[in-house]
Coordinates of C-alpha atoms in Angstrom, one line a residue:
M22 CA 35.2 66.1 89.5
G23 CA 36.7 69.0 88.9
L24 CA 38.5 72.1 90.4
W25 CA 36.7 75.7 90.5
L26 CA 38.8 78.5 90.7
P27 CA 37.3 81.9 92.3
S28 CA 36.3 84.3 89.4
P29 CA 38.1 87.4 89.0
L30 CA 35.1 89.3 91.5
W31 CA 36.6 87.1 94.3
S32 CA 39.6 89.3 95.9
S33 CA 40.3 86.9 98.9
G34 CA 41.8 85.3 96.6
E35 CA 41.7 82.0 99.1
S36 CA 38.8 80.8 97.5
I37 CA 38.7 77.3 96.1
E38 CA 36.1 74.6 96.0
R39 CA 35.9 70.8 94.9
C40 CA 32.7 70.1 94.1
S41 CA 30.7 68.0 91.5
G42 CA 28.3 68.3 88.7
E43 CA 24.9 67.2 91.4
G44 CA 26.3 68.9 94.2
R45 CA 27.4 66.4 96.2
I46 CA 31.0 65.1 97.1
P47 CA 31.7 61.9 95.1
E48 CA 33.0 58.9 96.8
C49 CA 37.1 59.0 97.5
L50 CA 39.2 57.7 94.5
C51 CA 41.6 56.6 96.6
G52 CA 38.8 54.0 98.4
I53 CA 39.4 55.3 101.9
P54 CA 35.8 56.7 103.5
L55 CA 35.0 59.7 103.2
R56 CA 34.8 62.0 106.7
K57 CA 32.4 63.7 107.7
T58 CA 33.1 67.6 108.8
A59 CA 31.0 70.3 111.0
R60 CA 29.9 71.6 107.2
G61 CA 28.5 68.8 106.1
H62 CA 30.9 67.7 103.6
G63 CA 32.8 64.5 102.9
L64 CA 36.3 65.1 103.2
C65 CA 39.2 62.6 102.0
Q66 CA 41.3 61.6 105.6
H67 CA 44.1 61.3 102.8
P68 CA 44.5 63.4 100.0
S69 CA 46.2 61.6 97.5
T70 CA 47.3 65.2 95.2
W71 CA 48.6 68.1 95.3
H72 CA 45.5 69.3 94.1
D73 CA 43.1 67.8 96.5
A74 CA 45.2 69.1 99.5
V75 CA 45.0 72.6 98.5
A76 CA 41.1 72.3 97.7
D77 CA 40.3 70.4 101.0
W78 CA 42.6 73.4 103.0
A79 CA 40.3 76.2 101.1
R80 CA 36.8 74.0 102.2
E81 CA 37.5 73.2 105.6
E82 CA 41.0 74.7 106.2
L83 CA 42.4 71.5 107.2
L84 CA 45.4 70.0 106.6
L85 CA 45.4 66.5 106.7
E86 CA 48.0 63.9 106.2
F87 CA 49.9 63.4 102.9
T88 CA 49.9 60.2 102.2
G89 CA 50.1 59.6 98.0
P90 CA 52.9 58.6 96.6
H91 CA 54.3 61.4 95.0
L92 CA 52.5 63.7 97.4
S93 CA 55.2 66.1 99.6
R94 CA 54.5 69.2 102.3
A95 CA 57.0 71.0 99.7
G96 CA 54.1 70.0 96.6
V97 CA 51.6 71.4 98.3
L98 CA 53.5 74.4 99.6
E99 CA 53.8 75.2 95.5
E100 CA 50.5 74.6 94.6
A101 CA 49.7 76.5 97.2
K102 CA 51.8 79.7 96.2
F103 CA 50.2 78.8 92.6
F104 CA 46.8 80.1 93.9
G105 CA 47.8 82.5 96.3
I106 CA 46.7 81.0 99.3
D107 CA 48.6 83.1 101.9
S108 CA 47.6 81.5 105.2
L109 CA 48.0 77.9 103.7
I110 CA 51.5 79.0 102.2
E111 CA 52.4 80.6 106.0
Q112 CA 51.2 77.1 108.1
L113 CA 53.1 75.0 105.2
E114 CA 56.3 77.3 105.7
L115 CA 56.3 76.8 109.4
L116 CA 55.4 72.9 109.4
I117 CA 58.1 72.2 106.9
K118 CA 61.0 74.5 109.1
N119 CA 59.7 72.5 112.0
S120 CA 59.9 69.2 110.4
L121 CA 63.8 69.9 109.3
P122 CA 66.6 68.4 111.5
A123 CA 68.6 70.4 114.2
E124 CA 71.4 72.3 112.6
D125 CA 74.8 70.1 114.1
H126 CA 77.9 72.3 114.8
S127 CA 79.6 69.7 117.2
P128 CA 83.4 68.9 116.2
I129 CA 84.2 66.4 113.6
S130 CA 85.0 63.4 115.8
R131 CA 88.5 61.2 115.2
K132 CA 86.8 58.1 114.3
E133 CA 84.6 59.7 111.3
F134 CA 87.7 62.0 110.2
V135 CA 89.8 58.6 110.0
R136 CA 86.5 57.2 108.4
F137 CA 86.9 60.1 105.3
L138 CA 90.8 60.4 105.2
L139 CA 90.3 56.1 104.5
A140 CA 88.3 56.5 101.5
T141 CA 90.4 59.4 100.0
P142 CA 93.7 58.7 97.8
T143 CA 97.0 60.1 99.4
K144 CA 97.8 62.9 96.9
S145 CA 94.3 64.0 96.4
E146 CA 92.9 67.3 98.6
L147 CA 90.1 66.1 101.0
R148 CA 88.3 69.7 101.3
C149 CA 88.2 70.3 105.0
Q150 CA 87.1 74.0 104.1
G151 CA 85.6 75.4 107.3
L152 CA 84.8 72.5 109.5
N153 CA 84.9 72.5 112.6
F154 CA 87.6 70.0 114.6
R155 CA 87.8 72.1 117.9
G156 CA 89.0 70.0 120.6
T157 CA 90.0 66.5 118.4
D158 CA 92.7 64.2 118.5
L159 CA 94.2 64.7 115.2
S160 CA 97.8 63.5 116.3
R161 CA 99.8 61.3 114.4
L162 CA 97.8 61.0 111.2
D163 CA 99.0 61.8 107.5
L164 CA 97.0 65.2 106.9
R165 CA 98.9 65.8 104.0
Y166 CA 97.4 68.4 100.9
I167 CA 94.6 68.3 102.9
N168 CA 92.4 72.3 102.5
F169 CA 91.7 73.3 106.2
K170 CA 91.3 77.0 104.8
M171 CA 89.1 78.9 107.7
A172 CA 88.9 75.5 109.9
N173 CA 88.6 75.6 113.5
L174 CA 90.8 73.5 114.6
S175 CA 91.5 75.4 118.3
N176 CA 92.6 72.9 121.3
C177 CA 93.1 70.2 118.8
N178 CA 96.0 67.7 119.3
L179 CA 98.1 67.8 116.1
S180 CA 101.2 66.7 117.7
H181 CA 103.6 64.1 115.6
A182 CA 101.0 64.7 112.5
N183 CA 102.1 64.9 108.9
L184 CA 100.8 68.3 107.4
C185 CA 103.0 68.4 104.4
S186 CA 101.6 70.9 101.8
S187 CA 98.2 71.5 103.7
N188 CA 96.5 74.2 103.6
L189 CA 95.9 76.2 107.1
E190 CA 95.4 79.9 105.6
R191 CA 93.2 82.1 108.3
A192 CA 92.3 78.4 110.1
D193 CA 91.9 79.0 114.0
L194 CA 95.0 76.6 116.0
S195 CA 94.7 78.9 119.3
G196 CA 95.9 76.5 121.6
A197 CA 96.9 73.7 119.4
I198 CA 99.0 71.4 119.9
L199 CA 101.3 70.5 117.2
D200 CA 104.7 69.1 118.6
G201 CA 106.5 67.6 116.6
A202 CA 104.4 68.1 113.4
N203 CA 105.9 67.9 109.8
L204 CA 104.8 71.1 108.5
Q205 CA 107.0 71.4 105.3
G206 CA 105.7 73.7 102.5
V207 CA 102.2 74.2 104.6
K208 CA 100.0 77.6 104.3
M209 CA 99.2 79.3 107.4
L210 CA 99.0 82.9 106.3
C211 CA 97.0 84.7 108.4
C212 CA 95.9 81.9 110.8
N213 CA 95.6 82.4 114.1
A214 CA 97.6 80.1 116.4
E215 CA 98.0 82.4 119.8
G216 CA 99.1 80.3 122.7
A217 CA 99.8 77.0 120.6
S218 CA 102.5 74.6 121.2
L219 CA 105.1 73.9 118.0
K220 CA 107.7 72.7 119.8
G221 CA 110.6 70.0 117.4
C222 CA 108.3 70.5 114.6
N223 CA 110.0 70.7 110.8
F224 CA 109.1 73.4 108.8
E225 CA 112.0 73.0 106.1
D226 CA 111.3 71.0 103.0
P227 CA 114.4 69.3 101.0
A228 CA 112.9 70.1 97.9
G229 CA 112.9 73.9 98.4
L230 CA 109.0 74.8 98.9
K231 CA 109.4 77.3 102.0
A232 CA 106.0 77.5 105.1
N233 CA 103.9 81.0 104.6
L234 CA 103.1 82.1 108.3
E235 CA 102.9 85.4 106.1
G236 CA 100.6 87.8 108.8
A237 CA 100.1 84.6 111.2
N238 CA 98.8 85.8 114.7
L239 CA 102.1 83.6 116.7
K240 CA 101.0 85.7 120.0
G241 CA 103.1 83.4 123.0
V242 CA 103.6 80.2 120.7
D243 CA 105.8 77.8 122.1
M244 CA 108.5 76.7 119.0
E245 CA 111.5 75.7 120.5
G246 CA 113.8 73.5 118.3
S247 CA 111.7 73.9 115.6
Q248 CA 113.2 73.3 111.9
M249 CA 112.6 77.0 110.1
T250 CA 114.8 77.6 107.6
G251 CA 113.6 80.2 104.8
I252 CA 110.3 80.1 106.4
N253 CA 108.1 83.4 105.7
L254 CA 107.3 85.2 108.9
R255 CA 106.8 88.8 107.0
V256 CA 104.2 91.2 109.5
A257 CA 103.6 88.3 111.5
T258 CA 102.9 88.4 115.1
L259 CA 105.8 86.6 117.5
K260 CA 104.8 88.9 120.7
N261 CA 105.9 86.9 123.6
A262 CA 107.2 83.6 121.5
K263 CA 109.4 81.4 122.4
L264 CA 111.8 80.3 119.5
K265 CA 114.7 79.1 121.3
N266 CA 116.9 77.0 119.8
C267 CA 115.1 77.1 116.2
N268 CA 117.0 77.3 112.8
L269 CA 116.3 80.4 111.1
R270 CA 118.5 80.6 108.5
G271 CA 117.9 82.7 105.7
A272 CA 114.3 83.6 107.1
T273 CA 111.7 86.1 106.2
L274 CA 110.9 88.1 109.4
A275 CA 110.8 91.5 107.5
G276 CA 107.6 94.2 109.5
T277 CA 107.4 91.1 112.0
D278 CA 106.1 92.1 115.5
L279 CA 109.2 90.2 117.8
E280 CA 108.2 92.2 121.4
N281 CA 109.7 90.2 124.1
C282 CA 110.7 87.3 122.2
D283 CA 112.6 84.7 123.2
L284 CA 115.6 83.7 119.9
S285 CA 118.2 83.0 122.4
G286 CA 120.3 80.5 120.5
C287 CA 118.8 80.9 117.4
D288 CA 120.9 80.5 114.2
L289 CA 119.7 83.6 112.2
Q290 CA 122.3 83.8 109.3
E291 CA 121.3 85.9 106.2
A292 CA 117.6 86.2 107.7
N293 CA 115.9 89.5 107.0
L294 CA 114.5 91.6 109.9
R295 CA 114.5 94.5 108.1
G296 CA 111.8 96.8 109.8
S297 CA 110.9 94.2 112.3
N298 CA 110.1 94.9 116.4
V299 CA 112.6 93.8 118.1
K300 CA 111.9 95.4 121.5
G301 CA 112.6 93.4 124.2
A302 CA 113.9 90.0 122.4
I303 CA 116.5 88.3 123.6
F304 CA 118.9 87.6 121.2
E305 CA 121.6 85.3 123.6
E306 CA 123.9 82.8 122.9
M307 CA 123.4 83.6 118.8
L308 CA 124.6 81.1 116.8
T309 CA 126.2 83.3 114.1
P310 CA 126.4 87.0 114.5
L311 CA 123.5 89.3 113.5
H312 CA 124.6 92.0 111.4
M313 CA 122.9 95.4 111.3
S314 CA 122.1 95.5 107.6
Q315 CA 120.3 92.1 108.2
S316 CA 117.5 94.3 110.7
V317 CA 118.2 98.1 109.1
R318 CA 116.3 99.4 106.1

């Protein structure tokens, strides 16, 4: 038994027939009785090789179940591509596509994430870049050194979580709750934390590693009572934000939008406000005098 390929004179590219020397189909090698087709051919109901499956298609245009130990739709597809059988290729690609599991975009649950945390050493960087945690309760967890870059953390509960030295660059933290969180040395460049609550957070690292929130969207955030010594808020947007009683000593606020921001009771000693927009900002009950040199170029 052999595989007969079309001669160069044939143009369809889809003519493949399996035949024997006597013009008859021999018994199936897999031991399963042949099935007689409408065209009078004997056809193995369970082709065992990619070659057999392609040949059966060419003769009867029937795509049977693949049951061989090394037989798969992907393998038959490659065989069909080799012989240029376009109609079989289209059908197989559709079958493979429909057999794939549906994409799961649901947020990662607390239970799933805790399982990952327990299997990861404390100081190793857990890669969570671009993952979806929307609305997940991650409160009071040890999240140090984790890469949350571009992750969706909107409406998450991160209250009292330890995010020391974590990477939240370009992450979505809109509407999230981070009250009492440890944010020492955190990287939050260009993140979106609009409407988030960061009351009583600690950004001050005793080792001198400064938190970086450069270019962050902090519109309407509540950061009341937070320790933010030396924090970098350059060109960040703090419009309508509440920063009452915050420690902003030595903070970089150059080019920051502080329009209608409540800074009453803040310590702004040696803070850099050059080029910042302070229209409508509230500077009542300041702990230290605000010098013109801090805000004028």
